[in-house]
Short mmCIF file of C-alpha atoms in Angstrom, two decimals:
data_model
loop_
_atom_site.label_atom_id
_atom_site.label_comp_id
_atom_site.label_asym_id
_atom_site.label_seq_id
_atom_site.Cartn_x
_atom_site.Cartn_y
_atom_site.Cartn_z
CA MET A 1 -26.82 -24.64 2.18
CA ARG A 2 -25.96 -20.93 1.89
CA GLU A 3 -26.32 -19.84 5.34
CA THR A 4 -23.38 -23.13 6.23
CA ILE A 5 -21.72 -22.04 3.86
CA VAL A 6 -21.63 -18.00 4.99
CA ALA A 7 -21.98 -18.89 8.73
CA MET A 8 -19.10 -20.88 8.46
CA MET A 9 -16.67 -17.87 6.76
CA GLN A 10 -18.07 -15.58 9.33
CA ARG A 11 -16.40 -18.00 12.02
CA ILE A 12 -12.86 -18.34 9.94
CA ALA A 13 -13.13 -14.10 9.37
CA THR A 14 -13.61 -13.99 12.78
CA GLU A 15 -10.98 -16.38 13.85
CA SER A 16 -8.64 -14.86 11.53
CA GLY A 17 -8.71 -11.19 12.38
CA LYS A 18 -10.20 -9.55 9.65
CA THR A 19 -14.51 -9.15 8.99
CA LEU A 20 -16.27 -10.24 6.41
CA ASP A 21 -18.11 -7.60 4.06
CA ALA A 22 -21.50 -6.81 5.56
CA THR A 23 -23.00 -6.69 2.04
CA LEU A 24 -21.85 -10.37 1.15
CA ALA A 25 -24.11 -11.50 -1.88
CA GLU A 26 -25.18 -14.56 -4.03
CA GLU A 27 -23.17 -11.59 -6.83
CA THR A 28 -20.77 -11.08 -4.74
CA PRO A 29 -16.88 -12.39 -5.73
CA LEU A 30 -15.58 -14.48 -3.35
CA LEU A 31 -11.67 -12.31 -3.53
CA GLN A 32 -13.86 -9.31 -2.59
CA SER A 33 -15.40 -10.32 0.82
CA GLY A 34 -13.09 -10.07 3.14
CA LEU A 35 -11.08 -13.70 3.02
CA ASP A 36 -8.04 -14.75 1.41
CA SER A 37 -6.46 -18.07 -0.08
CA LEU A 38 -5.56 -19.49 2.94
CA ASP A 39 -9.33 -18.40 4.57
CA PHE A 40 -10.84 -20.80 1.00
CA ALA A 41 -8.57 -23.37 0.97
CA ILE A 42 -9.66 -23.44 5.41
CA LEU A 43 -13.34 -22.85 3.90
CA VAL A 44 -13.26 -25.85 2.14
CA ALA A 45 -11.64 -27.99 4.67
CA ARG A 46 -14.18 -26.85 7.13
CA LEU A 47 -17.28 -27.52 5.50
CA GLU A 48 -15.93 -30.89 4.62
CA ARG A 49 -15.91 -31.91 8.05
CA GLU A 50 -19.34 -30.46 8.57
CA LEU A 51 -21.23 -32.32 5.94
CA GLY A 52 -18.83 -35.33 5.37
CA GLU A 53 -18.14 -34.41 1.96
CA ASP A 54 -15.99 -32.25 -0.17
CA PRO A 55 -17.45 -31.11 -3.80
CA PHE A 56 -13.74 -29.75 -4.92
CA ALA A 57 -12.81 -33.23 -4.58
CA ALA A 58 -15.10 -34.69 -6.58
CA LEU A 59 -15.08 -32.20 -9.83
CA GLU A 60 -13.51 -34.30 -12.95
CA THR A 61 -12.27 -30.53 -14.17
CA PRO A 62 -11.74 -28.33 -10.90
CA VAL A 63 -13.56 -25.06 -11.04
CA TYR A 64 -12.85 -21.78 -9.62
CA PRO A 65 -16.16 -20.00 -8.65
CA LYS A 66 -16.04 -16.19 -8.09
CA THR A 67 -18.61 -15.54 -6.67
CA LEU A 68 -20.53 -16.58 -3.10
CA GLY A 69 -23.19 -18.02 -5.87
CA GLU A 70 -21.46 -19.57 -7.77
CA LEU A 71 -19.94 -21.28 -4.71
CA THR A 72 -23.08 -22.00 -3.12
CA ASN A 73 -23.95 -23.90 -6.16
CA ILE A 74 -21.53 -25.99 -6.77
CA TYR A 75 -22.17 -27.42 -3.06
CA GLU A 76 -25.73 -27.22 -3.58
CA SER A 77 -25.21 -29.48 -7.04
CA HIS A 78 -23.57 -31.99 -5.15
CA PHE A 79 -24.82 -32.80 -2.91
CA GLN A 80 -28.58 -32.92 -4.08
CA ASN A 81 -27.18 -35.85 -6.32
CA MET B 1 25.50 -7.41 -18.35
CA ALA B 2 25.71 -3.54 -17.27
CA TRP B 3 24.17 -2.34 -14.27
CA HIS B 4 23.43 1.62 -13.19
CA ARG B 5 26.02 2.57 -10.75
CA PHE B 6 24.54 5.02 -7.89
CA THR B 7 27.02 7.16 -6.78
CA HIS B 8 25.61 9.64 -4.44
CA GLU B 9 28.03 10.02 -1.40
CA ALA B 10 25.76 8.88 1.31
CA PHE B 11 26.19 5.38 -0.37
CA ALA B 12 29.67 5.68 0.68
CA CYS B 13 29.26 4.58 4.09
CA VAL B 14 28.16 0.83 2.85
CA GLU B 15 31.18 -0.07 0.47
CA ASP B 16 32.41 -3.48 1.19
CA GLN B 17 30.29 -3.77 4.09
CA ALA B 18 27.46 -6.53 4.99
CA MET B 19 23.72 -5.44 5.20
CA ALA B 20 20.23 -5.61 4.46
CA ILE B 21 17.34 -4.40 3.07
CA PHE B 22 14.21 -3.53 4.01
CA ALA B 23 10.98 -1.88 2.41
CA ASP B 24 7.73 -2.76 2.67
CA ASP B 25 7.16 -1.03 -0.33
CA HIS B 26 8.01 -2.70 -3.39
CA LEU B 27 9.82 0.46 -5.32
CA GLU B 28 12.30 0.96 -3.11
CA PHE B 29 13.01 -2.14 -2.52
CA VAL B 30 14.21 -2.07 -6.14
CA SER B 31 16.26 0.70 -5.63
CA LEU B 32 18.39 0.31 -2.42
CA MET B 33 18.92 -3.55 -4.78
CA LEU B 34 20.35 -1.42 -7.43
CA ALA B 35 21.91 0.53 -4.85
CA LEU B 36 24.16 -1.42 -2.76
CA ASP B 37 24.86 -4.20 -6.26
CA GLY B 38 29.14 -3.46 -6.64
CA ARG B 39 28.89 -1.58 -3.14
CA ALA B 40 27.81 -3.26 -1.14
CA ARG B 41 30.00 -6.72 0.03
CA ARG B 42 26.90 -8.40 1.02
CA VAL B 43 23.26 -8.23 1.10
CA LEU B 44 20.43 -10.38 2.71
CA LEU B 45 17.06 -9.39 1.01
CA LEU B 46 14.05 -9.20 3.94
CA PRO B 47 11.34 -10.05 2.83
CA SER B 48 8.21 -8.24 3.24
CA GLY B 49 5.07 -8.79 5.47
CA GLN B 50 7.08 -10.68 8.51
CA HIS B 51 6.60 -11.43 11.46
CA VAL B 52 9.72 -9.46 13.63
CA ASP B 53 10.67 -12.70 14.78
CA ARG B 54 11.01 -14.25 11.65
CA LEU B 55 13.43 -11.03 10.81
CA ARG B 56 15.30 -10.85 13.90
CA SER B 57 16.46 -14.77 13.18
CA LEU B 58 17.41 -14.39 10.09
CA LEU B 59 19.29 -11.26 10.79
CA GLN B 60 20.59 -13.56 13.67
CA ALA B 61 21.54 -16.80 10.74
CA SER B 62 23.47 -14.49 8.75
CA GLY B 63 25.02 -12.07 10.94
CA ILE B 64 24.68 -9.60 9.92
CA GLU B 65 23.73 -6.01 11.80
CA SER B 66 22.74 -3.03 10.06
CA ILE B 67 20.40 -2.60 7.89
CA VAL B 68 19.86 0.20 4.74
CA ARG B 69 15.83 1.75 4.80
CA LEU B 70 13.88 4.79 3.29
CA ARG B 71 11.53 5.34 5.54
CA ASN B 72 9.48 4.92 8.54
CA PRO B 73 10.25 2.67 11.00
CA GLY B 74 7.49 1.43 13.03
CA ARG B 75 7.59 -2.18 14.10
CA ARG B 76 10.99 -2.28 12.75
CA GLU B 77 12.33 -0.49 15.69
CA MET B 78 12.60 -3.51 17.93
CA LEU B 79 14.93 -4.84 15.79
CA ALA B 80 18.42 -4.46 17.69
CA THR B 81 20.89 -3.26 14.85
CA THR B 82 22.19 -0.78 13.38
CA TRP B 83 20.33 1.45 11.03
CA ILE B 84 21.79 3.48 7.73
CA ASP B 85 18.93 5.79 6.23
CA ALA B 86 19.11 6.40 2.19
CA PRO B 87 18.44 9.51 1.10
CA SER B 88 14.71 9.70 -0.41
CA PRO B 89 14.33 7.71 -4.13
CA ALA B 90 14.83 11.46 -5.99
CA ALA B 91 18.20 11.88 -4.98
CA PHE B 92 19.19 8.73 -6.46
CA GLY B 93 17.01 8.55 -9.42
CA ARG B 94 14.09 6.11 -9.57
CA ALA B 95 14.88 2.57 -10.48
CA ASP B 96 12.34 3.25 -13.12
CA ASP B 97 13.68 5.81 -14.94
CA GLN B 98 17.07 3.62 -15.02
CA LEU B 99 15.64 0.01 -16.18
CA ALA B 100 14.88 1.02 -20.14
CA ASN B 101 18.59 2.63 -20.21
CA THR B 102 20.42 -0.71 -18.65
CA GLN B 103 21.90 -1.20 -22.00
CA ASP B 104 23.44 1.69 -22.13
CA CYS B 105 25.13 2.23 -19.22
CA GLN B 106 28.48 0.73 -18.11
CA ARG B 107 29.51 -1.12 -15.02
CA ASP B 108 32.78 0.64 -13.21
CA PRO B 109 35.32 -1.98 -12.81
CA SER B 110 37.86 0.12 -10.65
CA HIS B 111 35.57 0.33 -8.67
CA THR B 112 32.92 -2.43 -8.04
CA ILE B 113 33.02 -5.51 -6.22
CA GLU B 114 31.13 -9.11 -6.60
CA THR B 115 28.12 -8.38 -4.15
CA GLU B 116 26.88 -11.71 -2.06
CA TRP B 117 23.37 -11.52 -1.93
CA VAL B 118 21.91 -13.07 0.68
CA ILE B 119 18.06 -14.99 0.03
CA PRO B 120 15.50 -16.29 2.55
CA THR B 121 14.17 -20.11 1.97
CA SER B 122 10.18 -20.23 2.19
CA GLY B 123 11.10 -21.71 6.10
CA THR B 124 8.40 -21.49 8.38
CA THR B 125 8.12 -18.72 11.51
CA GLY B 126 11.39 -18.63 13.07
CA GLU B 127 13.11 -20.79 10.51
CA ALA B 128 15.56 -19.28 9.34
CA LYS B 129 17.47 -20.89 5.97
CA LEU B 130 19.66 -18.79 3.55
CA ALA B 131 20.79 -18.72 0.60
CA ASN B 132 24.11 -18.29 -1.12
CA HIS B 133 23.88 -16.13 -4.10
CA THR B 134 26.25 -14.54 -6.51
CA LEU B 135 24.47 -12.10 -10.18
CA ALA B 136 26.24 -15.16 -11.65
CA SER B 137 23.99 -17.77 -10.30
CA LEU B 138 20.88 -15.89 -9.92
CA THR B 139 20.66 -14.72 -12.85
CA ARG B 140 21.95 -18.45 -14.54
CA THR B 141 18.32 -19.10 -16.13
CA CYS B 142 17.96 -15.33 -17.41
CA LYS B 143 16.49 -14.66 -21.01
CA THR B 144 18.65 -11.74 -22.34
CA ASP B 145 17.42 -11.32 -25.67
CA VAL B 146 16.84 -7.27 -25.22
CA THR B 147 13.76 -7.15 -28.59
CA THR B 148 11.38 -10.17 -26.77
CA GLY B 149 11.83 -9.08 -24.11
CA ASN B 150 10.69 -5.00 -24.19
CA GLN B 151 7.47 -7.63 -25.52
CA PHE B 152 6.91 -8.60 -22.15
CA ARG B 153 5.47 -6.32 -19.13
CA TRP B 154 6.12 -9.22 -16.02
CA GLY B 155 3.78 -8.76 -13.34
CA SER B 156 4.49 -10.85 -10.00
CA LEU B 157 2.77 -11.56 -6.76
CA TYR B 158 6.32 -13.01 -4.70
CA SER B 159 7.59 -10.47 -2.11
CA LEU B 160 10.81 -8.82 -3.93
CA GLY B 161 12.72 -10.46 -0.76
CA SER B 162 12.51 -14.18 -1.56
CA PHE B 163 14.14 -16.48 -4.63
CA ALA B 164 11.36 -16.33 -6.44
CA GLY B 165 10.19 -12.35 -6.45
CA VAL B 166 14.34 -11.55 -7.22
CA GLN B 167 14.01 -13.87 -10.45
CA VAL B 168 11.19 -12.39 -11.83
CA PHE B 169 12.73 -8.51 -10.84
CA LEU B 170 16.17 -9.75 -12.83
CA GLN B 171 14.61 -11.60 -15.88
CA ALA B 172 11.86 -8.46 -16.63
CA LEU B 173 15.77 -5.89 -16.13
CA LEU B 174 17.60 -8.42 -17.95
CA SER B 175 15.47 -8.12 -21.21
CA ALA B 176 14.86 -4.69 -20.42
CA SER B 177 10.47 -5.69 -19.98
CA THR B 178 8.82 -3.59 -18.29
CA LEU B 179 8.24 -4.82 -14.64
CA VAL B 180 4.88 -3.84 -13.50
CA ILE B 181 5.25 -3.36 -9.35
CA THR B 182 2.05 -3.75 -7.01
CA GLU B 183 1.80 -4.36 -3.50
CA ASP B 184 1.11 -6.94 -0.60
CA GLU B 185 -1.42 -4.29 1.40
CA GLN B 186 -3.05 -3.79 -1.92
CA GLY B 187 -5.71 -6.70 -1.81
CA PHE B 188 -4.97 -9.50 -4.28
CA GLY B 189 -8.15 -8.70 -5.99
CA GLU B 190 -7.21 -4.64 -6.71
CA ARG B 191 -3.81 -6.04 -7.35
CA ILE B 192 -5.11 -7.97 -10.11
CA LYS B 193 -6.57 -4.93 -10.96
CA THR B 194 -3.39 -2.90 -11.38
CA LEU B 195 -1.77 -5.37 -13.42
CA VAL B 196 -4.61 -6.11 -15.84
CA ARG B 197 -5.01 -2.34 -16.08
CA SER B 198 -1.22 -1.71 -15.96
CA GLY B 199 -1.46 -4.24 -19.29
CA CYS B 200 0.58 -7.08 -17.97
CA ASN B 201 0.84 -9.70 -19.81
CA ALA B 202 3.13 -12.43 -17.65
CA LEU B 203 3.24 -13.36 -14.87
CA SER B 204 4.86 -15.56 -11.58
CA ALA B 205 2.59 -16.89 -9.10
CA THR B 206 2.49 -19.91 -7.16
CA ALA B 207 -0.77 -23.05 -8.01
CA SER B 208 -2.19 -21.29 -5.43
CA LEU B 209 -2.12 -17.62 -6.82
CA TRP B 210 -2.99 -18.83 -10.38
CA ARG B 211 -6.34 -20.66 -9.12
CA MET B 212 -7.09 -17.65 -7.04
CA LEU B 213 -6.33 -15.47 -10.07
CA LEU B 214 -8.90 -17.71 -11.78
CA MET B 215 -12.04 -16.63 -9.33
CA SER B 216 -10.97 -12.51 -10.16
CA ASP B 217 -13.75 -11.36 -12.04
CA GLN B 218 -11.00 -9.39 -14.04
CA CYS B 219 -9.61 -13.19 -15.48
CA ASP B 220 -11.42 -12.14 -18.83
CA ASP B 221 -9.63 -8.99 -19.22
CA PHE B 222 -6.18 -10.56 -18.38
CA LYS B 223 -4.08 -10.83 -21.80
CA LEU B 224 -1.80 -12.73 -20.84
CA ARG B 225 0.98 -14.42 -23.19
CA GLN B 226 3.23 -15.84 -20.71
CA ILE B 227 2.40 -18.13 -17.57
CA THR B 228 5.16 -19.01 -15.41
CA LEU B 229 4.44 -21.05 -12.00
CA GLY B 230 6.57 -22.25 -8.98
CA GLY B 231 6.75 -23.37 -5.63
CA GLU B 232 4.47 -25.76 -5.65
CA ILE B 233 2.96 -28.47 -7.20
CA CYS B 234 1.13 -27.94 -9.82
CA ASP B 235 -1.60 -30.23 -11.10
CA GLN B 236 -3.13 -31.12 -14.46
CA GLY B 237 -6.53 -30.02 -13.83
CA LEU B 238 -5.06 -26.29 -13.17
CA LEU B 239 -2.81 -26.14 -16.46
CA ASP B 240 -5.71 -26.94 -18.09
CA ARG B 241 -7.98 -24.82 -17.24
CA LEU B 242 -4.95 -22.00 -17.55
CA ALA B 243 -4.22 -23.25 -21.54
CA GLN B 244 -8.46 -22.29 -21.47
CA GLN B 245 -8.49 -19.36 -20.46
CA PHE B 246 -5.44 -18.42 -21.66
CA PRO B 247 -5.67 -20.03 -25.03
CA GLU B 248 -2.72 -17.63 -26.54
CA ALA B 249 -0.73 -17.92 -23.77
CA ARG B 250 2.90 -19.79 -23.82
CA VAL B 251 2.87 -22.12 -19.82
CA THR B 252 6.19 -22.07 -17.40
CA GLN B 253 6.98 -24.69 -15.01
CA ILE B 254 9.84 -24.19 -13.45
CA TYR B 255 11.52 -26.24 -10.54
CA ALA B 256 13.61 -24.36 -8.71
CA SER B 257 15.64 -25.36 -5.68
CA THR B 258 16.89 -22.67 -3.98
CA GLU B 259 20.00 -24.95 -2.21
CA ALA B 260 21.18 -25.98 -5.26
CA GLY B 261 19.98 -22.66 -7.08
CA VAL B 262 19.31 -24.37 -9.47
CA GLY B 263 16.51 -25.43 -12.03
CA PHE B 264 14.46 -26.30 -14.85
CA ALA B 265 11.51 -25.08 -17.02
CA VAL B 266 8.33 -27.20 -18.20
CA GLN B 267 6.94 -25.60 -20.84
CA ASP B 268 4.89 -28.30 -22.58
CA LYS B 269 1.31 -27.67 -19.98
CA LEU B 270 1.53 -31.44 -18.80
CA ALA B 271 1.60 -32.11 -14.74
CA GLY B 272 5.71 -33.46 -14.04
CA PHE B 273 8.30 -33.60 -16.72
CA PRO B 274 9.64 -35.73 -19.25
CA SER B 275 11.21 -38.92 -18.01
CA SER B 276 13.47 -37.22 -20.31
CA TYR B 277 15.02 -34.87 -18.52
CA LEU B 278 16.46 -37.95 -16.56
CA GLU B 279 19.11 -38.25 -19.40
CA HIS B 280 19.72 -34.31 -20.42
CA CYS B 281 17.70 -31.75 -18.78
CA PRO B 282 17.63 -28.82 -20.32
CA GLY B 283 19.26 -25.51 -18.26
CA GLY B 284 22.87 -27.14 -17.37
CA VAL B 285 21.15 -29.42 -14.57
CA ARG B 286 20.96 -33.10 -13.99
CA LEU B 287 19.27 -34.96 -12.45
CA ALA B 288 18.49 -38.43 -11.35
CA ILE B 289 15.62 -40.28 -8.92
CA SER B 290 17.05 -41.72 -5.23
CA GLU B 291 16.58 -46.04 -4.04
CA HIS B 292 14.80 -43.84 -1.50
CA ASP B 293 11.71 -42.04 -4.44
CA THR B 294 13.22 -38.21 -4.58
CA LEU B 295 14.36 -36.33 -6.97
CA LEU B 296 18.07 -35.79 -6.97
CA ILE B 297 19.59 -32.55 -8.95
CA SER B 298 22.52 -31.46 -9.53
CA PRO B 299 24.38 -28.62 -11.79
CA ASN B 300 26.08 -29.15 -14.71
CA ASP B 301 29.40 -27.86 -13.66
CA ALA B 302 30.04 -29.85 -9.59
CA ALA B 303 31.82 -32.60 -10.25
CA ILE B 304 30.28 -35.73 -10.83
CA GLY B 305 28.51 -37.54 -8.27
CA GLN B 306 27.24 -34.58 -6.10
CA TRP B 307 23.60 -34.19 -6.40
CA ILE B 308 21.39 -32.21 -3.93
CA ASP B 309 18.70 -34.32 -2.70
CA SER B 310 15.80 -32.40 -2.88
CA ASP B 311 13.31 -34.22 -1.20
CA ASP B 312 10.46 -33.99 -2.99
CA LEU B 313 9.05 -37.52 -4.59
CA VAL B 314 8.46 -38.06 -7.45
CA ALA B 315 7.49 -41.28 -9.60
CA LEU B 316 7.96 -42.24 -12.71
CA GLN B 317 5.90 -43.70 -14.46
CA GLY B 318 6.45 -44.38 -18.44
CA ASP B 319 7.85 -41.34 -20.13
CA ARG B 320 6.99 -39.32 -17.23
CA VAL B 321 7.70 -37.80 -13.55
CA THR B 322 5.46 -36.70 -11.68
CA PHE B 323 5.34 -35.41 -7.49
CA GLN B 324 3.80 -36.81 -5.09
CA GLY B 325 5.11 -34.38 -2.20
CA ARG B 326 8.05 -34.42 0.45
CA ARG B 327 9.96 -37.36 1.55
CA GLY B 328 9.68 -35.70 5.09
CA GLY B 329 6.47 -35.11 5.70
CA ASP B 330 6.73 -31.40 5.04
CA ILE B 331 3.26 -30.11 3.75
CA ASN B 332 2.81 -26.97 1.21
CA VAL B 333 0.25 -24.62 1.98
CA GLY B 334 -0.38 -22.42 -1.33
CA GLY B 335 3.43 -23.00 -1.84
CA LYS B 336 4.65 -22.02 2.08
CA LYS B 337 6.31 -25.08 3.63
CA VAL B 338 5.85 -26.22 7.06
CA LEU B 339 7.71 -28.93 8.12
CA PRO B 340 5.48 -31.57 10.94
CA HIS B 341 7.26 -31.20 14.07
CA ILE B 342 7.23 -27.63 13.94
CA VAL B 343 2.72 -28.00 15.11
CA GLU B 344 3.38 -31.57 16.39
CA ALA B 345 5.32 -29.12 19.02
CA ALA B 346 2.57 -26.65 19.59
CA LEU B 347 -0.07 -29.47 19.93
CA LEU B 348 1.88 -31.43 22.50
CA SER B 349 2.46 -27.95 24.00
CA VAL B 350 -0.67 -28.15 25.84
CA ASP B 351 -1.61 -30.21 28.82
CA GLY B 352 -2.77 -33.29 28.11
CA ILE B 353 -2.08 -34.11 24.53
CA GLU B 354 0.96 -37.07 24.68
CA MET B 355 1.33 -37.19 21.57
CA ALA B 356 0.59 -35.77 18.37
CA ARG B 357 0.72 -36.47 14.11
CA ALA B 358 0.62 -33.36 11.69
CA TYR B 359 0.30 -34.23 8.08
CA ALA B 360 -0.71 -32.95 4.71
CA LYS B 361 -4.88 -33.06 3.21
CA GLN B 362 -5.13 -32.60 -0.15
CA ASN B 363 -7.08 -29.56 -0.55
CA ALA B 364 -8.11 -27.59 -3.47
CA PHE B 365 -7.56 -24.09 -3.26
CA SER B 366 -4.25 -23.98 -1.88
CA GLY B 367 -2.93 -27.79 -2.62
CA GLN B 368 -2.44 -28.96 0.88
CA VAL B 369 -3.49 -27.54 4.58
CA VAL B 370 -2.59 -29.21 7.79
CA ALA B 371 -4.37 -31.36 10.03
CA ALA B 372 -3.34 -33.88 12.52
CA GLU B 373 -4.42 -35.98 15.06
CA VAL B 374 -3.47 -36.50 19.15
CA VAL B 375 -3.62 -38.88 21.54
CA THR B 376 -4.94 -37.65 24.90
CA ALA B 377 -3.79 -38.85 28.35
CA CYS B 378 -6.21 -40.98 29.85
CA GLU B 379 -7.25 -38.95 32.33
CA PHE B 380 -8.75 -36.41 29.95
CA VAL B 381 -10.31 -38.59 27.10
CA GLY B 382 -13.64 -37.51 28.69
CA ASP B 383 -13.28 -33.94 27.64
CA SER B 384 -12.80 -34.77 23.81
CA GLU B 385 -14.15 -30.75 22.78
CA GLY B 386 -12.09 -29.13 25.70
CA ILE B 387 -9.33 -30.34 24.57
CA ILE B 388 -9.20 -29.80 21.40
CA LEU B 389 -9.86 -26.60 21.76
CA SER B 390 -7.47 -26.00 23.63
CA ALA B 391 -5.01 -27.34 20.48
CA MET B 392 -6.65 -25.07 18.56
CA LYS B 393 -5.76 -22.38 20.70
CA ALA B 394 -2.64 -23.28 21.52
CA CYS B 395 -2.28 -23.97 17.88
CA ARG B 396 -3.34 -20.21 16.45
CA ARG B 397 -1.25 -18.61 19.35
CA LEU B 398 2.28 -20.66 18.79
CA LEU B 399 1.85 -20.93 14.79
CA ALA B 400 1.35 -18.92 11.77
CA PRO B 401 -1.87 -19.27 10.00
CA HIS B 402 -0.89 -20.58 7.74
CA GLN B 403 0.86 -23.69 9.86
CA VAL B 404 -2.55 -24.30 11.81
CA PRO B 405 -4.42 -27.51 11.19
CA VAL B 406 -7.75 -27.22 9.71
CA ALA B 407 -9.18 -30.74 11.77
CA ILE B 408 -7.42 -32.43 14.69
CA ASP B 409 -9.06 -35.29 15.74
CA LEU B 410 -8.56 -37.48 18.44
CA VAL B 411 -7.37 -40.69 17.91
CA ASP B 412 -6.36 -43.76 19.90
CA SER B 413 -2.38 -44.24 19.21
CA ILE B 414 -0.31 -42.56 16.68
CA PRO B 415 2.65 -45.64 14.99
CA ILE B 416 6.15 -45.11 16.03
CA SER B 417 9.26 -46.49 14.03
CA PRO B 418 10.85 -48.64 15.27
CA ASN B 419 13.49 -46.01 15.77
CA GLY B 420 11.55 -43.65 18.00
CA LYS B 421 10.15 -41.52 15.28
CA THR B 422 6.32 -40.65 14.61
CA LEU B 423 5.58 -42.70 11.17
CA ARG B 424 4.38 -39.98 8.45
#
């Protein structure tokens, strides 16, 4: 799951002419990854296309992930159930 | 209300003239606004971070040919206008030095004129829409209690060349609050760090930016007392999360129409607004719901029956009115408005695409994103992947990043209304 997410982040960074933080890791704050707010919006939309569902849309109360690890968890928890 | 008037001779050339202000640095921008108020007849605010084509169309729409700048041409030389070089801020005094003394400075009535402020509305690339204001119309809803104002340190994530940005600036100025200025180039994370470090305790931003802020590792250190939201529909989930993260903060949602020059505020931390506002709305504004379910808005001093249709769809449910999106199918991507026909024109420019429809798709981060569907000519049906790729390429080339569809679907048909328009 993490590879899928990072690969998509990389694609989006390339398309918008940005550079993804090379040291991107579990604890990397998403806001320092090199992507901006529009890119995150595109990320969840594209992941929905690829994975078939959007975990954020299914959440009762909104969650705002701070790190790559937290973002990955949201996806993993959703698709495990 | 008092302003300090800068008397440097360099500004003699702008007496009673019409001009635009341009500065990427917000502090310089503020200095120029203060310098020109009361001297220039008309001032157009050019927002930072804009494509040169948009700047050009704003200048054209306003009929203004001169731009005042403080330094550094760069790509701006591409604009065919007269440039007026203002002296460096040190020569006429930095704005931040003057803010603390605003209430002591007097305007010289015999030498000042009522400057008209021209502010671009948040349109799309190439769409130049301007709103004309006076200081009176811009400060109609500003609070001027200096004692309370002194307790606030405002931050703004809006460009100063926008209605929202100017509102935050004027509110801070008139209530003698401190305004913490951050620059677009800093990057979102850095800007939040700067605001937290400077002791910012009041912040105005769009719903999408507040969502981003909640993702920041700085947010536990942010001691906010005032949260202001505007520019987009604000969902209850976000409001609840903000109340949870910043329990001492007052949460104000601003609904404002740049065209009408008026708006109203909601302070109860609930999405939408109380239906009682339809009878009596605070702030001297009248509201009504049109027969096609859009919000009508009218300032109190306008003649009865003079309504401006906001084109915002609303739904009345018991004692609450909630926002449901835009009537024309306009899409709001993180506070930036996108007109579907602009996206459709880009799609239709692709060989083989015969019909296109762009629409809003809900999104957890930006409220909405653009999605599209297209119908291709028979000959191209076999190569659906190729044509979608060409379509995306065309969109990236012709549109601003927030206008580009996140997905383009191939469909067999797109419904059209009886008078030939794409059904939204």
